[in-house]
Amino acid sequence: MRKKIVAGNWKMNKTLGDSEELTLEIMEGVHIESPIVVILAPPTPFLHRVKALAFEHKAIKVSAQNCHEKESGAFTGEISVEMLRSLYTDYAIIGHSERRQYYNENDATLQLKIKTLTKWGIRAIYCCGEPLEIREENQQYEYVLDQIRTALFNLTAEEMANVTIAYEPVWAIGTGKTATAEQAEEMHKFIRTTIEGKFGKELADNLSIIYGGSCNPSNAEELFAQNNIDGGLIGGASLKAREFLAIIEAARTNL
Ligand code: PGA
């Protein structure tokens, strides 16, 4: 059975104190034996503290919001995977559309990031998804296929098994405009079939594909009820414990 995941991407929000408070509230609301993998992605300076607080909580994992593809070196301001490992980081979100848009992150680099993450035992949450103009031209499948081909097709089976895919249509991120459950399911199914064609059925069946883009307590249940949607990557609604916990509950009831 593939993992069901609800991940909260806090982006560039919250101070150390806020992060501690939110982590404790979420810990209190998630059962230690929860079958849902709950992932918290705080800003990098707070990763260590959030992990320390949640260390004993079996269901809660922590994620970075980015990492560098190189092992180490003269890259001022960057964070290496080995550094993340030393903070007991479990996952790293890579290829988020904001990083693609503002920091020129591309799929060729993302492939290298996945390789480095696998080497250091950190799981990759690889984000893909089309911008609005591509959806309007009905080119979303070609667009996502191209992203996946460049970032994932040259991975080994071991590296691919280390990946969770997040489908995040760019037009739905932070806009309050969610993909319908049908639109999301169709794309998730397409992604799984694509991965199956390249890496085989067993790997594709075990691949968690989560949805992101204005996912909230009122639409989560319908999204998570779809066959190929294995949870969510949550932005805005992950900043408030009550909303985030309601989304985790929606995932639990759809197991
Ligand atoms: P949103 O962000 O839930 O605020 O739309 C999702 C994301 O960027 O992962």
Short mmCIF file of C-alpha atoms and ligand atoms in Angstrom, two decimals:
data_model
loop_
_atom_site.label_atom_id
_atom_site.label_comp_id
_atom_site.label_asym_id
_atom_site.label_seq_id
_atom_site.Cartn_x
_atom_site.Cartn_y
_atom_site.Cartn_z
CA MET A 1 0.00 0.00 0.00
CA ARG A 2 1.36 3.40 -0.93
CA LYS A 3 1.72 6.06 1.72
CA LYS A 4 -0.96 8.71 2.26
CA ILE A 5 0.69 12.04 2.93
CA VAL A 6 -0.40 15.46 4.10
CA ALA A 7 2.46 17.95 3.92
CA GLY A 8 2.41 21.58 5.07
CA ASN A 9 4.64 23.99 3.18
CA TRP A 10 5.00 27.03 5.41
CA LYS A 11 6.97 28.92 2.72
CA MET A 12 8.55 32.17 4.03
CA ASN A 13 6.18 32.55 6.96
CA LYS A 14 6.46 32.34 10.75
CA THR A 15 9.13 33.11 13.33
CA LEU A 16 10.84 30.60 15.58
CA GLY A 17 8.21 31.12 18.28
CA ASP A 18 5.32 30.76 15.80
CA SER A 19 6.89 27.60 14.39
CA GLU A 20 7.18 26.04 17.84
CA GLU A 21 3.59 26.90 18.65
CA LEU A 22 2.22 25.51 15.39
CA THR A 23 4.28 22.33 15.69
CA LEU A 24 3.01 21.67 19.24
CA GLU A 25 -0.60 22.28 18.18
CA ILE A 26 -0.26 19.88 15.27
CA MET A 27 1.46 17.26 17.46
CA GLU A 28 -1.41 17.44 19.87
CA GLY A 29 -3.98 16.89 17.12
CA VAL A 30 -2.29 13.99 15.32
CA HIS A 31 -2.48 10.51 16.83
CA ILE A 32 0.94 8.98 17.29
CA GLU A 33 -0.24 5.87 15.41
CA SER A 34 -1.81 7.94 12.62
CA PRO A 35 -1.67 6.06 9.30
CA ILE A 36 -1.23 9.40 7.51
CA VAL A 37 2.33 10.63 7.11
CA VAL A 38 2.22 14.24 8.29
CA ILE A 39 5.07 16.37 6.98
CA LEU A 40 5.97 19.84 8.25
CA ALA A 41 8.12 22.03 6.00
CA PRO A 42 9.09 25.07 8.09
CA PRO A 43 11.59 27.69 6.94
CA THR A 44 15.12 26.22 7.04
CA PRO A 45 16.34 28.06 10.19
CA PHE A 46 13.59 26.34 12.21
CA LEU A 47 13.94 22.82 10.80
CA HIS A 48 16.12 21.63 13.63
CA ARG A 49 13.80 22.96 16.32
CA VAL A 50 10.66 21.57 14.69
CA LYS A 51 12.33 18.18 14.30
CA ALA A 52 13.49 18.23 17.93
CA LEU A 53 9.93 18.93 19.12
CA ALA A 54 8.40 16.24 16.92
CA PHE A 55 11.23 13.73 17.25
CA GLU A 56 9.28 11.22 19.31
CA HIS A 57 6.09 11.59 17.27
CA LYS A 58 6.12 8.68 14.86
CA ALA A 59 3.58 10.12 12.40
CA ILE A 60 5.22 13.54 11.99
CA LYS A 61 8.16 14.09 9.66
CA VAL A 62 9.97 17.26 8.64
CA SER A 63 10.89 18.58 5.23
CA ALA A 64 13.13 21.25 3.78
CA GLN A 65 11.63 23.57 1.14
CA ASN A 66 14.67 23.28 -1.12
CA CYS A 67 18.24 21.97 -1.21
CA HIS A 68 21.32 22.36 -3.37
CA GLU A 69 22.26 19.69 -5.89
CA LYS A 70 26.00 19.85 -5.16
CA GLU A 71 27.55 18.18 -2.15
CA SER A 72 29.35 21.26 -0.82
CA GLY A 73 31.43 24.21 -1.95
CA ALA A 74 31.43 27.93 -2.64
CA PHE A 75 27.68 28.52 -2.99
CA THR A 76 26.97 31.39 -0.63
CA GLY A 77 23.57 31.23 1.00
CA GLU A 78 22.77 27.69 -0.12
CA ILE A 79 21.91 24.62 1.96
CA SER A 80 23.43 21.23 1.19
CA VAL A 81 21.72 17.87 1.55
CA GLU A 82 24.38 16.73 4.00
CA MET A 83 23.53 19.73 6.21
CA LEU A 84 19.86 18.77 6.05
CA ARG A 85 20.78 15.20 6.96
CA SER A 86 22.65 16.45 10.00
CA LEU A 87 19.41 18.17 11.11
CA TYR A 88 17.53 14.84 10.82
CA THR A 89 15.47 16.15 7.91
CA ASP A 90 13.25 13.45 6.42
CA TYR A 91 12.09 15.03 3.15
CA ALA A 92 12.91 17.92 0.82
CA ILE A 93 10.39 19.68 -1.43
CA ILE A 94 12.05 20.39 -4.77
CA GLY A 95 10.86 22.08 -7.93
CA HIS A 96 8.11 24.09 -6.29
CA SER A 97 6.63 26.44 -8.89
CA GLU A 98 7.70 29.47 -6.86
CA ARG A 99 11.30 28.28 -7.03
CA ARG A 100 10.93 27.56 -10.74
CA GLN A 101 9.46 31.04 -11.31
CA TYR A 102 11.67 33.20 -9.08
CA TYR A 103 14.93 31.21 -8.89
CA ASN A 104 15.07 29.57 -12.31
CA GLU A 105 14.93 26.06 -10.92
CA ASN A 106 14.69 23.63 -13.84
CA ASP A 107 14.11 19.94 -14.34
CA ALA A 108 17.70 19.12 -15.31
CA THR A 109 18.86 20.46 -11.92
CA LEU A 110 16.00 18.73 -10.16
CA GLN A 111 17.21 15.38 -11.42
CA LEU A 112 20.59 16.08 -9.78
CA LYS A 113 18.87 17.13 -6.55
CA ILE A 114 17.00 13.82 -6.41
CA LYS A 115 20.24 11.90 -6.90
CA THR A 116 21.95 13.79 -4.07
CA LEU A 117 18.94 13.43 -1.77
CA THR A 118 18.79 9.69 -2.38
CA LYS A 119 22.48 9.37 -1.61
CA TRP A 120 21.94 11.01 1.79
CA GLY A 121 18.74 9.14 2.62
CA ILE A 122 16.32 12.07 2.36
CA ARG A 123 13.09 11.59 0.40
CA ALA A 124 12.30 14.01 -2.44
CA ILE A 125 8.92 15.64 -2.93
CA TYR A 126 9.14 16.56 -6.59
CA CYS A 127 6.65 19.25 -7.69
CA CYS A 128 5.34 19.58 -11.22
CA GLY A 129 2.36 21.28 -12.83
CA GLU A 130 1.32 23.58 -15.63
CA PRO A 131 0.76 27.36 -15.65
CA LEU A 132 -2.62 28.84 -16.56
CA GLU A 133 -1.88 29.61 -20.24
CA ILE A 134 -0.89 25.99 -20.82
CA ARG A 135 -4.11 24.72 -19.24
CA GLU A 136 -6.09 27.18 -21.36
CA GLU A 137 -4.47 25.74 -24.48
CA ASN A 138 -5.20 22.23 -23.22
CA GLN A 139 -1.49 21.37 -23.37
CA GLN A 140 -1.18 20.35 -19.71
CA TYR A 141 -0.40 16.68 -20.37
CA GLU A 142 2.43 17.43 -22.80
CA TYR A 143 3.78 20.05 -20.39
CA VAL A 144 3.83 17.78 -17.33
CA LEU A 145 5.16 14.88 -19.39
CA ASP A 146 8.06 17.05 -20.46
CA GLN A 147 8.82 18.02 -16.85
CA ILE A 148 8.71 14.40 -15.71
CA ARG A 149 10.77 13.13 -18.61
CA THR A 150 13.59 15.58 -17.92
CA ALA A 151 13.60 15.31 -14.13
CA LEU A 152 12.77 11.65 -13.57
CA PHE A 153 13.34 9.43 -16.59
CA ASN A 154 17.11 9.18 -16.11
CA LEU A 155 16.88 8.18 -12.47
CA THR A 156 17.67 4.64 -11.36
CA ALA A 157 14.78 2.60 -9.95
CA GLU A 158 16.24 3.13 -6.47
CA GLU A 159 16.29 6.91 -6.95
CA MET A 160 12.77 6.93 -8.40
CA ALA A 161 11.51 4.88 -5.45
CA ASN A 162 12.79 7.72 -3.26
CA VAL A 163 10.44 10.24 -4.90
CA THR A 164 6.96 11.44 -3.99
CA ILE A 165 5.35 13.49 -6.75
CA ALA A 166 3.29 16.59 -5.99
CA TYR A 167 1.05 17.72 -8.82
CA GLU A 168 0.52 21.43 -8.34
CA PRO A 169 -1.17 23.28 -11.19
CA VAL A 170 0.42 26.73 -10.97
CA TRP A 171 -2.92 28.47 -11.54
CA ALA A 172 -4.29 26.86 -8.37
CA ILE A 173 -1.45 27.82 -6.00
CA GLY A 174 -2.40 30.53 -3.54
CA THR A 175 -5.25 31.65 -5.79
CA GLY A 176 -8.19 30.02 -4.05
CA LYS A 177 -8.91 28.33 -7.39
CA THR A 178 -8.63 24.56 -6.91
CA ALA A 179 -8.49 22.02 -9.68
CA THR A 180 -11.71 20.02 -9.62
CA ALA A 181 -11.38 16.53 -8.23
CA GLU A 182 -11.85 15.21 -11.79
CA GLN A 183 -9.15 17.46 -13.27
CA ALA A 184 -6.71 16.48 -10.53
CA GLU A 185 -7.52 12.76 -10.71
CA GLU A 186 -7.09 12.74 -14.48
CA MET A 187 -3.62 14.27 -14.20
CA HIS A 188 -2.59 12.02 -11.30
CA LYS A 189 -3.66 8.99 -13.30
CA PHE A 190 -1.70 10.25 -16.29
CA ILE A 191 1.40 10.73 -14.10
CA ARG A 192 1.10 7.24 -12.60
CA THR A 193 0.66 5.66 -16.03
CA THR A 194 3.69 7.60 -17.31
CA ILE A 195 5.82 6.37 -14.42
CA GLU A 196 4.52 2.83 -14.92
CA GLY A 197 5.54 2.94 -18.58
CA LYS A 198 9.09 3.84 -17.62
CA PHE A 199 9.69 2.15 -14.25
CA GLY A 200 7.13 -0.66 -14.13
CA LYS A 201 3.88 -1.37 -12.35
CA GLU A 202 5.18 -2.17 -8.87
CA LEU A 203 7.06 1.10 -8.53
CA ALA A 204 4.12 3.09 -9.97
CA ASP A 205 1.66 1.39 -7.61
CA ASN A 206 3.84 2.32 -4.64
CA LEU A 207 4.36 5.92 -5.76
CA SER A 208 2.54 8.52 -3.67
CA ILE A 209 1.19 11.34 -5.85
CA ILE A 210 -0.15 14.23 -3.80
CA TYR A 211 -2.14 17.25 -4.94
CA GLY A 212 -1.33 20.89 -4.17
CA GLY A 213 -3.06 24.16 -4.95
CA SER A 214 -5.64 25.85 -2.71
CA CYS A 215 -6.39 22.59 -0.94
CA ASN A 216 -8.41 23.36 2.21
CA PRO A 217 -10.74 21.65 4.73
CA SER A 218 -13.77 22.06 2.46
CA ASN A 219 -12.33 20.51 -0.72
CA ALA A 220 -9.79 18.05 0.72
CA GLU A 221 -12.19 15.20 1.24
CA GLU A 222 -13.41 15.13 -2.34
CA LEU A 223 -9.86 15.39 -3.71
CA PHE A 224 -8.52 12.66 -1.42
CA ALA A 225 -11.38 10.32 -2.33
CA GLN A 226 -9.94 9.94 -5.85
CA ASN A 227 -8.08 6.71 -6.63
CA ASN A 228 -4.83 8.32 -7.65
CA ILE A 229 -4.67 11.19 -5.16
CA ASP A 230 -2.62 10.09 -2.16
CA GLY A 231 -2.85 13.24 -0.07
CA GLY A 232 -1.93 16.89 -0.37
CA LEU A 233 0.79 19.51 -0.31
CA ILE A 234 -0.78 22.39 1.55
CA GLY A 235 0.36 26.01 1.56
CA GLY A 236 -1.93 28.65 3.07
CA ALA A 237 -4.12 26.21 5.01
CA SER A 238 -1.06 24.63 6.69
CA LEU A 239 -0.33 27.83 8.62
CA LYS A 240 -3.28 27.34 10.98
CA ALA A 241 -3.35 24.18 13.09
CA ARG A 242 -7.12 23.83 12.98
CA GLU A 243 -7.29 23.90 9.17
CA PHE A 244 -4.28 21.66 8.70
CA LEU A 245 -5.63 19.10 11.19
CA ALA A 246 -8.99 19.10 9.38
CA ILE A 247 -7.18 18.29 6.13
CA ILE A 248 -5.29 15.43 7.84
CA GLU A 249 -8.64 14.14 9.10
CA ALA A 250 -10.02 14.27 5.53
CA ALA A 251 -7.10 12.10 4.41
CA ARG A 252 -7.70 9.63 7.25
CA THR A 253 -11.37 9.17 6.43
CA ASN A 254 -10.42 8.43 2.82
CA LEU A 255 -7.89 5.69 3.54
P1 PGA B 1 -1.61 26.86 -1.46
O1 PGA B 1 -0.11 26.45 -1.81
O2 PGA B 1 -2.21 25.69 -0.69
O3 PGA B 1 -1.50 28.08 -0.62
O4 PGA B 1 -2.31 27.06 -2.76
C1 PGA B 1 0.20 25.16 -2.20
C2 PGA B 1 1.68 25.03 -2.44
O5 PGA B 1 2.29 26.01 -2.88
O6 PGA B 1 2.27 23.96 -2.21
#
